[in-house]
Amino acid sequence: MTSTPPRPVSMSRERYSPGPDLSDRAGTGLPTRTGTPFGASAWLVTRHEDVRAVLGDANRFSSAGLARHADPAGRPETGLTGERQFADAASFLVGQDPPAHTRLRRLLAPEFTMRRMRALEPRVRAAIDEVLDDMRDAGPPVDLVQSFALPIPSLVICELLGVPYADRELFQQLSAVQLRLTASRQERFEAFLALRSYLSELVDRHRGAPGADLIGMLIREHDEDVSHDELVGIALVLLIAGHETTASALGAGTALLLEHPGQLAAIRDEPQCVDDAVEELLRFLTPVHSGLPRTVTADTVVGGREMRTGDLVVPSLPMANRDPGLSPAPDDFDISRKPVGHVAFGHGIHHCIGAPLARLELRIALPALLRRFPRLRLDLDPADIPFRSMTAVHGVDRLPVAW
């Protein structure tokens, strides 16, 4: 039987907030040593200024070193270890440095501009209305995660990429396995292979008849510049990132609002406050713990600590967003707060390319839910809300609600 690995300090959470052990580390103001899911030691960086420095300097802090730490024992397996093969492919785009990263990101960036988001907005609204209709027809009580938080980003990302929505349960299950640290290496690797195989077949089908979706666009306009494996990698990253993180923000965000009825009412009834409220939700919740560790490329100093070439660095996004230097009373949830430069979507060249789409979904979905169900309430004691643990994206496992 495979034992459950200890939870890294960087993944410590207590409900909506960083856990006390992570907060204690941040209290020193200095980078400290910590473990990682790969077994290697790393520097944990928590101050907002230091996190931005690490994420914003791809020359000093490489994103491409994940595979070197994935299997420290270096066990041979068909030339590379299975785990290293998984790490190489699973970190596609997010685990690349310039110029490879620059070339591919430049191809994708036009699909995530504000102009493109405005064109997508009617389809996003239609998807949300469809989900809310289904939720109404099902009647209370429902699990808001399964009935609302997961279906909305799944519908949107499926349409954006050209993935059949009927296949959503398959990719949701396979991506969840890859993000869950309690799954064995073999389970994660097999789930990755299954998802990669599915997406490879999907790319082949698109190649025969490219549509108006993102995969079809890349094939029509950049076929000579993008390989088959790169298309599969792009689809893999966007499919996982495009629904897991937004679903977590929708689920945990609704739970948080239901525990703050005054702020919930403002989002429901005052459209002018929604944009700022979404930024505060993202800052306060910060679904992603850290993203991929960075590798120091030359001896340097961060936050007063000397770091050596080859050291790993884990930037704590939730602690950076709770830095008192970023905003006063950072542990308070306050949608009237003036928006700050939070790092919920990362920073630098790896700032989440899908951030405009995630914001669009949150800005439309949350008010729509609250207006459609003005008597929405938790169907359990708030203290009993089951939060995720040992997974790369924080959120709630389920959220029973009624109205």
Tab-separated table of C-alpha atoms in Angstrom:
chain	number	residue	atom	x	y	z
A	1	MET	CA	0.000	0.000	0.000
A	2	THR	CA	1.295	3.438	-0.949
A	3	SER	CA	1.558	5.762	2.041
A	4	THR	CA	0.247	9.305	1.802
A	5	PRO	CA	3.124	11.796	1.510
A	6	PRO	CA	3.327	14.545	4.115
A	7	ARG	CA	1.655	17.773	3.079
A	8	PRO	CA	4.216	20.397	2.075
A	9	VAL	CA	4.064	23.585	4.129
A	10	SER	CA	3.430	25.525	0.927
A	11	MET	CA	0.074	23.693	0.587
A	12	SER	CA	-1.042	24.390	4.150
A	13	ARG	CA	-4.569	25.842	4.209
A	14	GLU	CA	-7.227	26.345	6.858
A	15	ARG	CA	-10.580	26.863	5.189
A	16	TYR	CA	-10.203	30.003	3.026
A	17	SER	CA	-6.864	31.068	4.463
A	18	PRO	CA	-3.236	29.929	4.646
A	19	GLY	CA	-2.699	27.377	7.410
A	20	PRO	CA	-1.038	28.364	10.692
A	21	ASP	CA	2.251	26.606	9.890
A	22	LEU	CA	2.500	28.520	6.604
A	23	SER	CA	1.531	31.782	8.300
A	24	ASP	CA	4.186	31.182	10.973
A	25	ARG	CA	6.826	30.792	8.291
A	26	ALA	CA	5.692	34.026	6.658
A	27	GLY	CA	5.899	35.782	10.013
A	28	THR	CA	9.692	35.701	9.883
A	29	GLY	CA	9.694	37.718	6.654
A	30	LEU	CA	12.561	35.558	5.378
A	31	PRO	CA	12.673	32.654	2.931
A	32	THR	CA	12.847	29.328	4.800
A	33	ARG	CA	13.635	25.760	3.777
A	34	THR	CA	10.732	23.434	3.012
A	35	GLY	CA	9.953	20.104	1.381
A	36	THR	CA	8.242	19.663	-1.988
A	37	PRO	CA	5.920	16.999	-3.430
A	38	PHE	CA	8.941	15.705	-5.371
A	39	GLY	CA	10.947	15.016	-2.215
A	40	ALA	CA	13.516	17.726	-2.891
A	41	SER	CA	14.170	20.631	-0.536
A	42	ALA	CA	13.323	24.179	-1.620
A	43	TRP	CA	13.278	27.773	-0.476
A	44	LEU	CA	9.781	28.892	0.521
A	45	VAL	CA	9.270	32.563	-0.386
A	46	THR	CA	6.255	34.345	1.133
A	47	ARG	CA	6.633	38.140	0.964
A	48	HIS	CA	4.752	39.770	-1.907
A	49	GLU	CA	7.837	41.696	-3.026
A	50	ASP	CA	9.993	38.554	-3.034
A	51	VAL	CA	7.375	36.391	-4.768
A	52	ARG	CA	7.066	38.939	-7.562
A	53	ALA	CA	10.862	39.101	-7.832
A	54	VAL	CA	11.076	35.323	-8.303
A	55	LEU	CA	8.155	35.066	-10.708
A	56	GLY	CA	9.205	38.132	-12.657
A	57	ASP	CA	12.780	37.079	-13.453
A	58	ALA	CA	12.884	34.081	-15.793
A	59	ASN	CA	16.632	34.514	-16.233
A	60	ARG	CA	17.523	33.969	-12.568
A	61	PHE	CA	14.644	31.582	-11.799
A	62	SER	CA	13.994	28.929	-14.433
A	63	SER	CA	10.636	27.199	-14.851
A	64	ALA	CA	12.149	24.370	-16.892
A	65	GLY	CA	13.819	22.333	-14.145
A	66	LEU	CA	10.859	20.264	-12.909
A	67	ALA	CA	11.872	17.008	-14.589
A	68	ARG	CA	15.305	17.044	-12.931
A	69	HIS	CA	13.634	16.865	-9.516
A	70	ALA	CA	10.717	14.575	-10.340
A	71	ASP	CA	12.562	11.346	-9.591
A	72	PRO	CA	15.642	12.034	-7.457
A	73	ALA	CA	16.609	8.360	-7.508
A	74	GLY	CA	16.983	8.510	-11.283
A	75	ARG	CA	15.680	5.012	-11.818
A	76	PRO	CA	16.040	4.119	-15.517
A	77	GLU	CA	12.879	3.265	-17.398
A	78	THR	CA	12.994	3.235	-21.197
A	79	GLY	CA	15.738	5.862	-21.199
A	80	LEU	CA	13.818	8.259	-18.940
A	81	THR	CA	11.806	7.451	-15.868
A	82	GLY	CA	8.064	7.379	-16.358
A	83	GLU	CA	7.804	10.152	-13.797
A	84	ARG	CA	10.240	12.303	-15.725
A	85	GLN	CA	8.351	11.711	-18.970
A	86	PHE	CA	5.222	12.808	-17.130
A	87	ALA	CA	6.941	15.888	-15.705
A	88	ASP	CA	8.354	16.913	-19.082
A	89	ALA	CA	4.962	16.801	-20.766
A	90	ALA	CA	2.738	17.894	-17.887
A	91	SER	CA	4.811	21.050	-17.378
A	92	PHE	CA	4.396	21.991	-21.047
A	93	LEU	CA	4.300	25.787	-21.562
A	94	VAL	CA	4.087	26.536	-17.808
A	95	GLY	CA	7.359	24.646	-17.349
A	96	GLN	CA	9.232	26.228	-20.248
A	97	ASP	CA	11.640	29.142	-20.474
A	98	PRO	CA	12.189	31.557	-23.364
A	99	PRO	CA	12.532	31.251	-26.287
A	100	ALA	CA	10.323	28.113	-26.476
A	101	HIS	CA	7.803	29.616	-24.068
A	102	THR	CA	7.806	32.972	-25.869
A	103	ARG	CA	7.098	31.409	-29.271
A	104	LEU	CA	4.103	29.377	-28.097
A	105	ARG	CA	2.647	32.045	-25.833
A	106	ARG	CA	2.752	34.532	-28.701
A	107	LEU	CA	0.576	32.181	-30.741
A	108	LEU	CA	-1.978	31.838	-27.941
A	109	ALA	CA	-2.107	35.412	-26.648
A	110	PRO	CA	-4.516	36.754	-29.315
A	111	GLU	CA	-7.166	34.266	-28.125
A	112	PHE	CA	-7.209	35.802	-24.631
A	113	THR	CA	-7.299	39.539	-25.332
A	114	MET	CA	-10.078	41.755	-23.952
A	115	ARG	CA	-11.447	42.089	-27.482
A	116	ARG	CA	-11.676	38.315	-27.724
A	117	MET	CA	-13.327	38.146	-24.299
A	118	ARG	CA	-15.999	40.614	-25.396
A	119	ALA	CA	-16.718	38.390	-28.387
A	120	LEU	CA	-16.941	35.337	-26.110
A	121	GLU	CA	-19.200	36.992	-23.537
A	122	PRO	CA	-22.562	36.062	-25.144
A	123	ARG	CA	-21.513	32.395	-25.286
A	124	VAL	CA	-20.315	32.494	-21.671
A	125	ARG	CA	-23.636	34.006	-20.580
A	126	ALA	CA	-25.544	31.350	-22.511
A	127	ALA	CA	-23.499	28.577	-20.874
A	128	ILE	CA	-24.160	30.018	-17.417
A	129	ASP	CA	-27.890	30.349	-18.093
A	130	GLU	CA	-27.982	26.724	-19.219
A	131	VAL	CA	-26.259	25.554	-16.040
A	132	LEU	CA	-28.578	27.622	-13.837
A	133	ASP	CA	-31.634	26.255	-15.675
A	134	ASP	CA	-30.446	22.706	-14.995
A	135	MET	CA	-29.829	23.566	-11.341
A	136	ARG	CA	-33.336	25.042	-11.007
A	137	ASP	CA	-34.897	21.996	-12.666
A	138	ALA	CA	-33.009	19.617	-10.359
A	139	GLY	CA	-34.425	21.417	-7.337
A	140	PRO	CA	-32.874	21.777	-3.900
A	141	PRO	CA	-30.773	20.565	-2.273
A	142	VAL	CA	-27.862	20.298	-4.712
A	143	ASP	CA	-24.104	20.095	-4.527
A	144	LEU	CA	-23.064	23.466	-5.910
A	145	VAL	CA	-19.665	22.108	-6.982
A	146	GLN	CA	-21.209	19.488	-9.279
A	147	SER	CA	-24.223	21.587	-10.314
A	148	PHE	CA	-22.564	24.980	-10.846
A	149	ALA	CA	-18.844	25.356	-10.149
A	150	LEU	CA	-17.623	22.540	-12.396
A	151	PRO	CA	-20.082	22.701	-15.324
A	152	ILE	CA	-19.588	26.387	-16.136
A	153	PRO	CA	-15.811	26.413	-16.781
A	154	SER	CA	-16.086	22.963	-18.376
A	155	LEU	CA	-18.668	24.215	-20.880
A	156	VAL	CA	-16.625	27.324	-21.643
A	157	ILE	CA	-13.243	25.639	-22.047
A	158	CYS	CA	-14.755	22.837	-24.127
A	159	GLU	CA	-16.211	25.375	-26.543
A	160	LEU	CA	-13.024	27.436	-26.598
A	161	LEU	CA	-10.798	24.435	-27.344
A	162	GLY	CA	-13.218	22.398	-29.425
A	163	VAL	CA	-13.533	19.531	-26.926
A	164	PRO	CA	-16.880	17.655	-26.928
A	165	TYR	CA	-18.747	18.603	-23.748
A	166	ALA	CA	-20.013	15.036	-23.544
A	167	ASP	CA	-16.424	14.041	-22.633
A	168	ARG	CA	-16.243	16.377	-19.617
A	169	GLU	CA	-16.493	13.636	-16.977
A	170	LEU	CA	-13.497	11.883	-18.524
A	171	PHE	CA	-11.175	14.882	-18.470
A	172	GLN	CA	-12.440	16.097	-15.094
A	173	GLN	CA	-11.641	12.738	-13.538
A	174	LEU	CA	-8.240	12.389	-15.204
A	175	SER	CA	-7.130	15.941	-14.417
A	176	ALA	CA	-8.269	15.600	-10.800
A	177	VAL	CA	-6.014	12.544	-10.394
A	178	GLN	CA	-3.013	14.464	-11.701
A	179	LEU	CA	-3.566	17.309	-9.244
A	180	ARG	CA	-4.117	15.083	-6.196
A	181	LEU	CA	-0.982	14.342	-4.178
A	182	THR	CA	-2.617	11.360	-2.481
A	183	ALA	CA	-2.650	9.558	-5.833
A	184	SER	CA	0.396	7.385	-6.427
A	185	ARG	CA	2.971	8.305	-9.035
A	186	GLN	CA	1.740	5.393	-11.136
A	187	GLU	CA	-1.880	6.570	-10.904
A	188	ARG	CA	-0.934	10.108	-11.895
A	189	PHE	CA	1.210	8.879	-14.759
A	190	GLU	CA	-1.506	6.569	-16.088
A	191	ALA	CA	-4.099	9.353	-15.871
A	192	PHE	CA	-1.737	11.645	-17.751
A	193	LEU	CA	-1.178	9.058	-20.493
A	194	ALA	CA	-4.924	8.532	-20.877
A	195	LEU	CA	-5.592	12.260	-21.143
A	196	ARG	CA	-2.720	12.806	-23.545
A	197	SER	CA	-3.978	9.945	-25.719
A	198	TYR	CA	-7.485	11.406	-25.743
A	199	LEU	CA	-6.216	14.873	-26.714
A	200	SER	CA	-3.881	13.449	-29.374
A	201	GLU	CA	-6.843	11.778	-31.064
A	202	LEU	CA	-8.823	15.016	-30.721
A	203	VAL	CA	-6.064	17.015	-32.452
A	204	ASP	CA	-6.012	14.457	-35.278
A	205	ARG	CA	-9.765	14.875	-35.752
A	206	HIS	CA	-9.415	18.655	-35.811
A	207	ARG	CA	-6.646	18.417	-38.359
A	208	GLY	CA	-9.071	16.756	-40.758
A	209	ALA	CA	-11.648	19.537	-40.337
A	210	PRO	CA	-10.327	22.572	-38.409
A	211	GLY	CA	-13.155	24.539	-36.805
A	212	ALA	CA	-13.456	28.021	-35.336
A	213	ASP	CA	-12.132	26.888	-31.936
A	214	LEU	CA	-8.611	27.451	-30.617
A	215	ILE	CA	-7.189	24.118	-31.773
A	216	GLY	CA	-8.690	24.640	-35.229
A	217	MET	CA	-7.256	28.168	-35.376
A	218	LEU	CA	-3.758	26.954	-34.511
A	219	ILE	CA	-3.973	24.260	-37.190
A	220	ARG	CA	-5.291	26.632	-39.875
A	221	GLU	CA	-2.995	29.564	-39.161
A	222	HIS	CA	0.145	28.027	-37.624
A	223	ASP	CA	0.297	24.429	-38.832
A	224	GLU	CA	3.914	24.746	-39.972
A	225	ASP	CA	4.966	26.404	-36.708
A	226	VAL	CA	3.335	24.090	-34.160
A	227	SER	CA	4.020	20.360	-33.922
A	228	HIS	CA	1.440	17.719	-33.057
A	229	ASP	CA	2.973	17.249	-29.602
A	230	GLU	CA	2.885	21.004	-28.992
A	231	LEU	CA	-0.798	21.157	-29.925
A	232	VAL	CA	-1.512	18.301	-27.523
A	233	GLY	CA	0.500	20.025	-24.801
A	234	ILE	CA	-1.336	23.324	-25.296
A	235	ALA	CA	-4.690	21.553	-25.115
A	236	LEU	CA	-3.596	19.623	-22.016
A	237	VAL	CA	-2.505	22.698	-20.062
A	238	LEU	CA	-5.493	24.830	-21.035
A	239	LEU	CA	-7.990	22.043	-20.401
A	240	ILE	CA	-6.719	21.390	-16.873
A	241	ALA	CA	-5.980	24.995	-15.936
A	242	GLY	CA	-9.080	26.272	-17.692
A	243	HIS	CA	-11.580	24.412	-15.575
A	244	GLU	CA	-9.921	23.339	-12.299
A	245	THR	CA	-8.878	26.766	-11.057
A	246	THR	CA	-12.047	28.592	-12.123
A	247	ALA	CA	-14.237	25.824	-10.702
A	248	SER	CA	-12.396	26.118	-7.389
A	249	ALA	CA	-12.868	29.890	-7.318
A	250	LEU	CA	-16.593	29.542	-8.101
A	251	GLY	CA	-17.167	26.889	-5.436
A	252	ALA	CA	-15.099	28.369	-2.620
A	253	GLY	CA	-16.119	31.885	-3.621
A	254	THR	CA	-19.819	31.064	-3.294
A	255	ALA	CA	-19.211	29.411	0.084
A	256	LEU	CA	-17.317	32.479	1.291
A	257	LEU	CA	-20.084	34.823	0.153
A	258	LEU	CA	-22.752	32.715	1.845
A	259	GLU	CA	-20.802	33.244	5.080
A	260	HIS	CA	-20.741	37.023	4.407
A	261	PRO	CA	-24.368	37.849	3.526
A	262	GLY	CA	-23.840	41.611	3.392
A	263	GLN	CA	-21.125	41.311	0.771
A	264	LEU	CA	-23.153	38.649	-1.061
A	265	ALA	CA	-26.064	41.092	-1.325
A	266	ALA	CA	-23.771	43.759	-2.785
A	267	ILE	CA	-22.551	41.412	-5.534
A	268	ARG	CA	-26.132	40.382	-6.252
A	269	ASP	CA	-27.680	43.866	-6.278
A	270	GLU	CA	-24.914	46.340	-7.180
A	271	PRO	CA	-23.384	45.604	-10.611
A	272	GLN	CA	-20.845	48.406	-10.220
A	273	CYS	CA	-19.111	46.565	-7.365
A	274	VAL	CA	-18.721	43.179	-9.092
A	275	ASP	CA	-15.353	43.755	-10.782
A	276	ASP	CA	-13.640	44.841	-7.555
A	277	ALA	CA	-15.384	42.049	-5.639
A	278	VAL	CA	-13.972	39.423	-8.013
A	279	GLU	CA	-10.447	40.774	-7.502
A	280	GLU	CA	-10.909	40.597	-3.725
A	281	LEU	CA	-12.221	37.031	-3.994
A	282	LEU	CA	-9.182	36.037	-6.040
A	283	ARG	CA	-6.792	37.726	-3.611
A	284	PHE	CA	-8.446	36.242	-0.551
A	285	LEU	CA	-8.937	32.698	-1.893
A	286	THR	CA	-5.869	32.283	-4.174
A	287	PRO	CA	-6.763	28.772	-5.447
A	288	VAL	CA	-3.242	27.897	-6.677
A	289	HIS	CA	-0.684	27.356	-3.899
A	290	SER	CA	2.479	28.113	-5.819
A	291	GLY	CA	2.580	26.760	-9.335
A	292	LEU	CA	5.759	24.982	-10.417
A	293	PRO	CA	8.941	25.460	-8.361
A	294	ARG	CA	11.603	27.653	-9.944
A	295	THR	CA	15.254	26.655	-10.238
A	296	VAL	CA	17.965	29.182	-9.406
A	297	THR	CA	20.248	29.593	-12.431
A	298	ALA	CA	23.020	31.639	-10.766
A	299	ASP	CA	23.917	32.400	-7.155
A	300	THR	CA	21.618	35.176	-5.960
A	301	VAL	CA	19.946	36.753	-2.922
A	302	VAL	CA	16.191	36.852	-2.303
A	303	GLY	CA	14.686	38.417	0.796
A	304	GLY	CA	18.059	38.481	2.533
A	305	ARG	CA	18.806	34.786	1.911
A	306	GLU	CA	21.664	33.569	-0.264
A	307	MET	CA	20.452	31.038	-2.827
A	308	ARG	CA	22.781	28.824	-4.830
A	309	THR	CA	22.674	27.686	-8.422
A	310	GLY	CA	20.393	24.651	-8.672
A	311	ASP	CA	18.338	25.488	-5.580
A	312	LEU	CA	14.574	25.171	-5.899
A	313	VAL	CA	12.328	28.093	-4.973
A	314	VAL	CA	8.619	27.778	-4.114
A	315	PRO	CA	6.773	31.132	-4.234
A	316	SER	CA	3.716	31.076	-1.930
A	317	LEU	CA	0.920	32.853	-3.779
A	318	PRO	CA	-1.612	32.872	-0.910
A	319	MET	CA	0.910	34.286	1.570
A	320	ALA	CA	2.034	36.943	-0.918
A	321	ASN	CA	-1.619	37.974	-1.231
A	322	ARG	CA	-1.912	38.231	2.571
A	323	ASP	CA	1.210	40.385	2.911
A	324	PRO	CA	0.463	43.444	5.115
A	325	GLY	CA	2.674	45.434	2.784
A	326	LEU	CA	0.255	44.766	-0.060
A	327	SER	CA	-2.907	45.994	1.625
A	328	PRO	CA	-4.099	46.866	5.149
A	329	ALA	CA	-5.908	44.173	7.151
A	330	PRO	CA	-5.049	41.519	4.521
A	331	ASP	CA	-6.743	38.701	6.488
A	332	ASP	CA	-10.112	40.443	6.221
A	333	PHE	CA	-12.418	39.680	3.288
A	334	ASP	CA	-13.639	43.053	2.070
A	335	ILE	CA	-15.083	43.557	-1.420
A	336	SER	CA	-14.945	47.330	-0.947
A	337	ARG	CA	-11.140	47.110	-0.797
A	338	LYS	CA	-9.366	49.012	-3.529
A	339	PRO	CA	-7.973	46.354	-5.923
A	340	VAL	CA	-4.313	45.546	-5.355
A	341	GLY	CA	-1.641	43.841	-7.429
A	342	HIS	CA	-2.415	40.319	-6.220
A	343	VAL	CA	-0.598	37.285	-7.616
A	344	ALA	CA	-3.499	34.810	-7.700
A	345	PHE	CA	-2.768	34.380	-11.421
A	346	GLY	CA	0.993	34.447	-10.947
A	347	HIS	CA	3.272	37.147	-12.315
A	348	GLY	CA	5.791	37.667	-15.078
A	349	ILE	CA	6.008	35.703	-18.300
A	350	HIS	CA	4.003	32.840	-16.764
A	351	HIS	CA	1.141	35.030	-15.585
A	352	CYS	CA	-1.924	32.889	-16.329
A	353	ILE	CA	-2.779	33.387	-19.993
A	354	GLY	CA	-6.391	32.478	-19.270
A	355	ALA	CA	-6.839	35.095	-16.530
A	356	PRO	CA	-9.151	37.293	-18.672
A	357	LEU	CA	-11.407	34.301	-19.315
A	358	ALA	CA	-11.483	33.298	-15.635
A	359	ARG	CA	-12.359	36.853	-14.629
A	360	LEU	CA	-15.112	36.960	-17.251
A	361	GLU	CA	-16.671	33.745	-15.950
A	362	LEU	CA	-16.528	34.875	-12.317
A	363	ARG	CA	-17.925	38.344	-13.060
A	364	ILE	CA	-20.925	36.862	-14.866
A	365	ALA	CA	-21.539	33.607	-12.990
A	366	LEU	CA	-21.565	34.776	-9.370
A	367	PRO	CA	-24.124	37.606	-9.745
A	368	ALA	CA	-26.226	35.405	-12.062
A	369	LEU	CA	-26.334	32.627	-9.455
A	370	LEU	CA	-27.268	34.993	-6.639
A	371	ARG	CA	-29.984	36.718	-8.656
A	372	ARG	CA	-31.470	33.457	-9.896
A	373	PHE	CA	-31.557	32.016	-6.368
A	374	PRO	CA	-31.945	35.004	-4.015
A	375	ARG	CA	-32.635	32.682	-1.073
A	376	LEU	CA	-29.570	30.536	-1.675
A	377	ARG	CA	-28.196	29.163	1.589
A	378	LEU	CA	-25.750	26.573	2.870
A	379	ASP	CA	-27.358	23.209	3.577
A	380	LEU	CA	-24.803	22.347	6.254
A	381	ASP	CA	-23.038	24.036	9.126
A	382	PRO	CA	-20.299	26.323	7.713
A	383	ALA	CA	-17.805	24.599	10.011
A	384	ASP	CA	-18.536	21.339	8.179
A	385	ILE	CA	-17.746	22.580	4.651
A	386	PRO	CA	-15.261	19.991	3.317
A	387	PHE	CA	-12.187	21.730	1.946
A	388	ARG	CA	-9.651	20.022	-0.282
A	389	SER	CA	-6.305	18.910	1.036
A	390	MET	CA	-3.265	17.414	-0.678
A	391	THR	CA	-4.146	18.815	-4.066
A	392	ALA	CA	-2.461	21.399	-6.268
A	393	VAL	CA	-5.577	23.597	-6.455
A	394	HIS	CA	-7.335	24.620	-3.233
A	395	GLY	CA	-11.102	24.710	-2.955
A	396	VAL	CA	-14.119	22.874	-1.569
A	397	ASP	CA	-14.810	19.223	-2.323
A	398	ARG	CA	-18.570	19.744	-2.255
A	399	LEU	CA	-20.982	22.467	-1.235
A	400	PRO	CA	-24.551	21.381	-0.324
A	401	VAL	CA	-26.939	24.305	-0.819
A	402	ALA	CA	-30.689	24.898	-0.856
A	403	TRP	CA	-33.009	27.832	-1.596
